[in-house]
Structure formats: C-alpha cells, structure tokens
mmCIF file of C-alpha atoms in Angstrom:
data_model
loop_
_atom_site.group_PDB
_atom_site.id
_atom_site.type_symbol
_atom_site.label_atom_id
_atom_site.label_comp_id
_atom_site.label_asym_id
_atom_site.label_seq_id
_atom_site.Cartn_x
_atom_site.Cartn_y
_atom_site.Cartn_z
ATOM 1 C CA GLU A 1 0.159 20.118 -9.311
ATOM 2 C CA VAL A 2 1.456 16.562 -9.299
ATOM 3 C CA GLN A 3 -1.272 14.018 -9.960
ATOM 4 C CA LEU A 4 -0.978 10.236 -9.996
ATOM 5 C CA VAL A 5 -4.041 8.183 -10.841
ATOM 6 C CA GLU A 6 -3.937 4.404 -10.595
ATOM 7 C CA SER A 7 -6.321 2.173 -12.498
ATOM 8 C CA GLY A 8 -6.761 -1.454 -13.443
ATOM 9 C CA GLY A 9 -7.397 -2.904 -10.024
ATOM 10 C CA GLY A 10 -10.004 -5.572 -9.481
ATOM 11 C CA PHE A 11 -10.752 -9.145 -8.574
ATOM 12 C CA VAL A 12 -8.610 -12.017 -9.870
ATOM 13 C CA LYS A 13 -8.237 -15.701 -9.036
ATOM 14 C CA PRO A 14 -4.991 -17.166 -7.698
ATOM 15 C CA GLY A 15 -2.576 -17.812 -10.543
ATOM 16 C CA GLY A 16 -4.125 -15.089 -12.648
ATOM 17 C CA SER A 17 -2.698 -11.846 -14.014
ATOM 18 C CA LEU A 18 -3.543 -8.181 -13.788
ATOM 19 C CA ARG A 19 -1.963 -4.984 -15.077
ATOM 20 C CA LEU A 20 -2.127 -1.750 -13.143
ATOM 21 C CA SER A 21 -1.619 1.644 -14.743
ATOM 22 C CA CYS A 22 -0.640 4.947 -13.178
ATOM 23 C CA ALA A 23 -1.352 8.081 -15.175
ATOM 24 C CA ALA A 24 0.972 10.918 -14.212
ATOM 25 C CA SER A 25 0.696 14.660 -14.725
ATOM 26 C CA GLY A 26 2.053 17.908 -13.334
ATOM 27 C CA PHE A 27 5.726 16.994 -13.465
ATOM 28 C CA SER A 28 8.383 15.819 -15.860
ATOM 29 C CA PHE A 29 7.441 12.140 -15.946
ATOM 30 C CA ASN A 30 10.203 11.116 -18.349
ATOM 31 C CA ASN A 31 12.827 12.291 -15.841
ATOM 32 C CA ALA A 32 11.166 10.648 -12.864
ATOM 33 C CA TRP A 33 12.028 7.462 -11.034
ATOM 34 C CA MET A 34 8.758 5.724 -10.232
ATOM 35 C CA ASN A 35 7.828 3.194 -7.574
ATOM 36 C CA TRP A 36 5.017 0.863 -6.590
ATOM 37 C CA VAL A 37 4.171 0.334 -2.923
ATOM 38 C CA ARG A 38 1.371 -1.865 -1.645
ATOM 39 C CA GLN A 39 -0.664 -2.177 1.543
ATOM 40 C CA ALA A 40 -2.615 -5.302 2.427
ATOM 41 C CA PRO A 41 -5.931 -4.659 4.197
ATOM 42 C CA GLY A 42 -5.264 -3.469 7.737
ATOM 43 C CA LYS A 43 -1.516 -3.950 7.324
ATOM 44 C CA GLY A 44 1.556 -1.807 6.798
ATOM 45 C CA LEU A 45 3.324 -0.486 3.731
ATOM 46 C CA GLU A 46 5.423 -2.788 1.557
ATOM 47 C CA TRP A 47 7.710 -1.621 -1.231
ATOM 48 C CA VAL A 48 7.118 -3.566 -4.461
ATOM 49 C CA GLY A 49 9.443 -2.208 -7.123
ATOM 50 C CA ARG A 50 10.763 0.773 -9.074
ATOM 51 C CA ILE A 51 11.876 1.865 -12.509
ATOM 52 C CA ALA A 52 14.506 4.479 -13.223
ATOM 53 C CA SER A 53 14.115 7.130 -15.863
ATOM 54 C CA GLU A 54 15.185 6.171 -19.354
ATOM 55 C CA ALA A 55 17.971 8.730 -19.091
ATOM 56 C CA ASP A 56 19.253 6.805 -16.070
ATOM 57 C CA GLY A 57 18.993 3.498 -17.891
ATOM 58 C CA GLY A 58 15.389 2.536 -17.185
ATOM 59 C CA THR A 59 16.609 -0.114 -14.768
ATOM 60 C CA THR A 60 14.161 -1.929 -12.540
ATOM 61 C CA ASP A 61 14.414 -3.258 -8.996
ATOM 62 C CA TYR A 62 11.991 -5.520 -7.161
ATOM 63 C CA ALA A 63 11.245 -6.754 -3.703
ATOM 64 C CA ALA A 64 12.077 -10.411 -3.179
ATOM 65 C CA HIS A 65 8.453 -11.390 -2.666
ATOM 66 C CA VAL A 66 7.439 -10.273 -6.191
ATOM 67 C CA LYS A 67 10.631 -10.745 -8.193
ATOM 68 C CA GLY A 68 10.013 -12.958 -11.208
ATOM 69 C CA ARG A 69 6.239 -12.457 -11.020
ATOM 70 C CA PHE A 70 5.802 -8.674 -11.263
ATOM 71 C CA THR A 71 7.192 -6.320 -13.910
ATOM 72 C CA VAL A 72 7.379 -2.533 -13.712
ATOM 73 C CA SER A 73 7.439 -0.655 -17.010
ATOM 74 C CA ARG A 74 6.755 2.815 -18.339
ATOM 75 C CA ASP A 75 5.520 4.600 -21.434
ATOM 76 C CA ASP A 76 6.994 8.092 -21.350
ATOM 77 C CA SER A 77 5.050 9.097 -24.474
ATOM 78 C CA LYS A 78 1.851 8.586 -22.465
ATOM 79 C CA ASN A 79 3.179 9.621 -19.044
ATOM 80 C CA THR A 80 2.086 6.268 -17.712
ATOM 81 C CA LEU A 81 3.607 3.737 -15.321
ATOM 82 C CA PHE A 82 2.604 0.080 -15.350
ATOM 83 C CA LEU A 83 2.740 -2.875 -13.000
ATOM 84 C CA GLN A 84 2.223 -6.243 -14.676
ATOM 85 C CA MET A 85 1.360 -8.834 -12.050
ATOM 86 C CA ASN A 86 1.487 -12.538 -12.964
ATOM 87 C CA SER A 87 1.079 -15.729 -10.952
ATOM 88 C CA LEU A 88 -0.916 -13.807 -8.394
ATOM 89 C CA LYS A 89 -1.291 -15.197 -4.894
ATOM 90 C CA VAL A 90 -3.889 -14.551 -2.200
ATOM 91 C CA GLU A 91 -1.215 -12.672 -0.240
ATOM 92 C CA ASP A 92 -0.852 -10.174 -3.102
ATOM 93 C CA THR A 93 -4.245 -8.749 -2.131
ATOM 94 C CA ALA A 94 -3.591 -5.086 -1.361
ATOM 95 C CA VAL A 95 -4.040 -1.487 -2.330
ATOM 96 C CA TYR A 96 -1.263 -0.670 -4.792
ATOM 97 C CA TYR A 97 0.104 2.879 -4.811
ATOM 98 C CA CYS A 98 2.320 4.445 -7.449
ATOM 99 C CA SER A 99 4.729 7.057 -6.200
ATOM 100 C CA VAL A 100 7.382 9.456 -7.460
ATOM 101 C CA GLN A 101 10.858 8.952 -6.056
ATOM 102 C CA THR A 102 12.964 11.971 -5.250
ATOM 103 C CA TYR A 103 16.575 10.935 -5.565
ATOM 104 C CA GLY A 104 19.943 12.399 -4.883
ATOM 105 C CA TYR A 105 22.055 12.029 -1.797
ATOM 106 C CA PHE A 106 18.898 10.842 -0.049
ATOM 107 C CA ASP A 107 15.994 9.088 -1.749
ATOM 108 C CA TRP A 108 12.372 9.193 -0.704
ATOM 109 C CA LEU A 109 8.814 8.858 -1.986
ATOM 110 C CA ASP A 110 7.332 12.282 -2.456
ATOM 111 C CA HIS A 111 3.993 12.133 -4.275
ATOM 112 C CA TRP A 112 1.536 9.249 -4.136
ATOM 113 C CA GLY A 113 -1.563 8.229 -6.025
ATOM 114 C CA GLN A 114 -4.831 7.310 -4.324
ATOM 115 C CA GLY A 115 -4.220 3.607 -4.807
ATOM 116 C CA ALA A 116 -5.842 0.727 -6.694
ATOM 117 C CA LEU A 117 -7.283 -2.285 -4.876
ATOM 118 C CA VAL A 118 -6.293 -5.732 -6.098
ATOM 119 C CA THR A 119 -8.147 -8.683 -4.613
ATOM 120 C CA VAL A 120 -6.833 -12.197 -5.229
ATOM 121 C CA SER A 121 -9.298 -14.858 -4.179
ATOM 122 C CA SER A 122 -10.790 -18.091 -5.380
ATOM 123 C CA ASP B 1 16.811 -7.419 3.292
ATOM 124 C CA ILE B 2 17.147 -4.871 6.052
ATOM 125 C CA GLN B 3 14.474 -5.314 8.715
ATOM 126 C CA MET B 4 12.955 -2.194 10.246
ATOM 127 C CA THR B 5 11.332 -2.531 13.649
ATOM 128 C CA GLN B 6 9.198 0.214 15.141
ATOM 129 C CA SER B 7 8.096 0.604 18.719
ATOM 130 C CA PRO B 8 5.569 0.874 20.058
ATOM 131 C CA SER B 9 3.074 -0.606 17.596
ATOM 132 C CA ALA B 10 0.412 1.697 18.993
ATOM 133 C CA LEU B 11 0.147 4.434 21.587
ATOM 134 C CA SER B 12 -2.458 6.706 23.094
ATOM 135 C CA ALA B 13 -1.700 10.350 23.684
ATOM 136 C CA SER B 14 -3.508 13.566 24.485
ATOM 137 C CA VAL B 15 -3.746 16.667 22.338
ATOM 138 C CA GLY B 16 -0.786 18.830 23.301
ATOM 139 C CA GLY B 17 1.212 15.869 24.479
ATOM 140 C CA ARG B 18 4.663 14.775 23.361
ATOM 141 C CA VAL B 19 5.055 11.590 21.341
ATOM 142 C CA THR B 20 8.191 9.618 20.580
ATOM 143 C CA ILE B 21 8.340 6.727 18.117
ATOM 144 C CA THR B 22 11.454 4.651 17.648
ATOM 145 C CA CYS B 23 12.677 2.737 14.628
ATOM 146 C CA ARG B 24 15.517 0.232 14.683
ATOM 147 C CA ALA B 25 17.297 -1.127 11.618
ATOM 148 C CA SER B 26 18.735 -4.642 11.512
ATOM 149 C CA GLN B 27 22.026 -3.213 10.242
ATOM 150 C CA ASP B 28 23.741 0.146 9.983
ATOM 151 C CA ILE B 29 21.854 2.339 7.490
ATOM 152 C CA ASN B 30 23.813 5.538 8.199
ATOM 153 C CA ASN B 31 21.102 8.217 8.033
ATOM 154 C CA TYR B 32 19.165 6.823 5.064
ATOM 155 C CA LEU B 33 15.897 6.856 6.970
ATOM 156 C CA ASN B 34 12.559 8.432 6.072
ATOM 157 C CA TRP B 35 9.372 8.918 8.077
ATOM 158 C CA TYR B 36 5.850 8.920 6.630
ATOM 159 C CA GLN B 37 2.436 9.704 8.073
ATOM 160 C CA GLN B 38 -0.676 7.908 6.869
ATOM 161 C CA GLN B 39 -4.153 8.997 7.839
ATOM 162 C CA PRO B 40 -7.014 6.485 7.506
ATOM 163 C CA GLY B 41 -8.072 5.928 3.915
ATOM 164 C CA LYS B 42 -5.351 8.166 2.543
ATOM 165 C CA ALA B 43 -2.000 7.731 0.852
ATOM 166 C CA PRO B 44 1.152 8.187 2.943
ATOM 167 C CA ARG B 45 2.781 11.582 3.244
ATOM 168 C CA LEU B 46 6.507 12.195 3.661
ATOM 169 C CA LEU B 47 7.419 13.929 6.916
ATOM 170 C CA ILE B 48 11.180 13.576 7.267
ATOM 171 C CA TYR B 49 13.975 12.414 4.974
ATOM 172 C CA GLY B 50 17.589 11.653 5.702
ATOM 173 C CA ALA B 51 16.685 11.000 9.352
ATOM 174 C CA ILE B 52 16.557 14.652 10.391
ATOM 175 C CA ASN B 53 15.384 16.785 7.464
ATOM 176 C CA LEU B 54 11.858 18.163 7.607
ATOM 177 C CA GLN B 55 10.006 17.965 4.302
ATOM 178 C CA THR B 56 8.755 21.307 2.997
ATOM 179 C CA GLY B 57 5.353 22.146 4.409
ATOM 180 C CA VAL B 58 5.565 19.792 7.394
ATOM 181 C CA PRO B 59 4.962 21.523 10.729
ATOM 182 C CA SER B 60 7.995 22.126 12.918
ATOM 183 C CA ARG B 61 6.466 20.128 15.787
ATOM 184 C CA PHE B 62 7.735 17.068 13.901
ATOM 185 C CA SER B 63 11.404 16.220 14.263
ATOM 186 C CA GLY B 64 13.658 13.285 13.568
ATOM 187 C CA SER B 65 16.904 12.114 15.063
ATOM 188 C CA GLY B 66 19.292 9.210 14.999
ATOM 189 C CA SER B 67 21.886 7.557 12.835
ATOM 190 C CA GLY B 68 23.238 4.069 12.282
ATOM 191 C CA THR B 69 20.596 1.661 13.551
ATOM 192 C CA ASP B 70 18.460 3.694 15.963
ATOM 193 C CA PHE B 71 16.126 6.500 14.985
ATOM 194 C CA THR B 72 13.386 8.562 16.592
ATOM 195 C CA LEU B 73 10.410 10.547 15.375
ATOM 196 C CA THR B 74 9.148 13.108 17.866
ATOM 197 C CA ILE B 75 5.943 15.126 17.794
ATOM 198 C CA SER B 76 6.455 17.906 20.313
ATOM 199 C CA SER B 77 2.831 18.984 20.802
ATOM 200 C CA LEU B 78 0.311 16.587 19.363
ATOM 201 C CA GLN B 79 -2.478 18.121 17.322
ATOM 202 C CA ARG B 80 -5.767 16.476 16.408
ATOM 203 C CA GLU B 81 -4.683 16.058 12.791
ATOM 204 C CA ASP B 82 -1.597 14.104 13.907
ATOM 205 C CA PHE B 83 -3.602 11.078 14.953
ATOM 206 C CA ALA B 84 -2.492 8.660 12.274
ATOM 207 C CA THR B 85 -0.112 5.789 11.587
ATOM 208 C CA TYR B 86 3.580 6.518 11.185
ATOM 209 C CA TYR B 87 6.095 4.461 9.216
ATOM 210 C CA CYS B 88 9.853 4.542 8.993
ATOM 211 C CA GLN B 89 11.538 3.412 5.766
ATOM 212 C CA GLN B 90 15.161 2.743 4.884
ATOM 213 C CA SER B 91 16.659 3.814 1.574
ATOM 214 C CA TYR B 92 20.176 2.555 2.323
ATOM 215 C CA ILE B 93 19.971 -0.365 -0.073
ATOM 216 C CA THR B 94 18.105 -0.732 -3.348
ATOM 217 C CA SER B 95 15.437 -2.980 -1.855
ATOM 218 C CA TRP B 96 13.568 -0.593 0.392
ATOM 219 C CA THR B 97 11.780 -1.728 3.518
ATOM 220 C CA PHE B 98 9.285 -0.108 5.861
ATOM 221 C CA GLY B 99 8.712 -0.534 9.556
ATOM 222 C CA GLN B 100 5.450 -2.165 10.580
ATOM 223 C CA GLY B 101 3.921 1.140 11.612
ATOM 224 C CA THR B 102 2.974 2.933 14.826
ATOM 225 C CA LYS B 103 -0.628 3.948 15.293
ATOM 226 C CA VAL B 104 -1.108 7.122 17.334
ATOM 227 C CA GLU B 105 -4.561 7.257 18.907
ATOM 228 C CA ILE B 106 -6.399 9.806 21.022
ATOM 229 C CA LYS B 107 -6.307 9.258 24.774
#
C-alpha cells in the first residue's frame, strides 16, 4: 500500500524558513516523480512544484509564485521528499500535500499524503 | 500560465440526480485534463485522467468529456458520498494549474 506522510509543518513568521518532509513507502520511490500541492484555508488546490526521478535527470519545476523561494529535493536512500521554503509570506499559509505523479502519455497525481499545515503569521 | 475556470462554483443537487460541471482552459490543452474529488478534511482523489479515462476503482457513474478548451465532468446518479468539491487540472504544460473548484452540496 502506498503511504505518504508529511511532517515539518508549523508556525513561522514572515520572511522565515521551513522545511517539509514526505516519507514514502509502498512503491518504488527512486523511480517516482514527486510533487507538492498546497491548499490555503478554505481555498482551492495550487500546484507548487515537482522533482523527476534521478533516472530521468532529477529535474525540478516550480510554480511562478514560489520559484526562487522554494526548493524541492529528494533523498532516495531514505525514501523521502523535501520542500525547503524560504522567504515565507503570509499568503504561503496552507496545507501542503506531497503526491506521486503518474507519467506517460498523460500525467496525473495518483497518491496523496494527509498534508502538513504551514502557518505564516507575525 | 494556463488558467482553468470551472462553473458553477457551487451547486445543490439531490441524491439520484444528474450533475454536470464544466471546466474551460484559457488555451487549447488537447485532452490533458484531469478531474479530482476532495471530501472535507481529506486529500484529493483522482477520478478521471486524459479528459475521458476513468481511474481504476472509480464508479462508472462518473464520466468525463471534452477536448481542446472545454471539458465536462458528469455524475449520472448522485450518491451521498459524492457530495464533495471537484477540481479540474491541466497537465498540458509543465506548470500545472487547477480550476478553482466546484462544491456539490445536498439539496
């Protein structure tokens, strides 16, 4: 069974940093493309970024609103995905989900974690 | 970025009723369109990928149609567990975007 467990959420002041982790199990993590998606309180889903498998180059992509501030990385030896968030803003307050991307002719997000809440406030 | 616009933002329907949600892309995305369901307090769940393909395990009362810029999610006979928020999402370009969501409530 695929399991994704996010951790590292919490309260941080504007301008601060936080690192989220996503522990993965039940699938071949090193072959997986992984994504982060966030959801502000009472709002819709917003794609944040992804990282390809190392075999596919380990390349990263980001949404415009986080590019230059957030970094997605992975440690395949520990089956763990990370999201380093710097220069945080109040509008980054959200539940952050990690998710496995199924890719091929079509791409989609198949399995999701339960989410980690990040609150940015002074 | 490609903007995804869903309509309506919310709707009320009865159990057994038929529901149609539309999603419009700001440019042609071929059929690179996915639909997700999110129940309160839970993570999203994939329903349909590639505009028309039902994900394994999803009931056949869900169906998707469309191509290009206009897409539709239909629930043929609404069940109690279908009351949730539905999102479309484009995977045509690297920077993915979601629609704003459609909340389906009980009438």
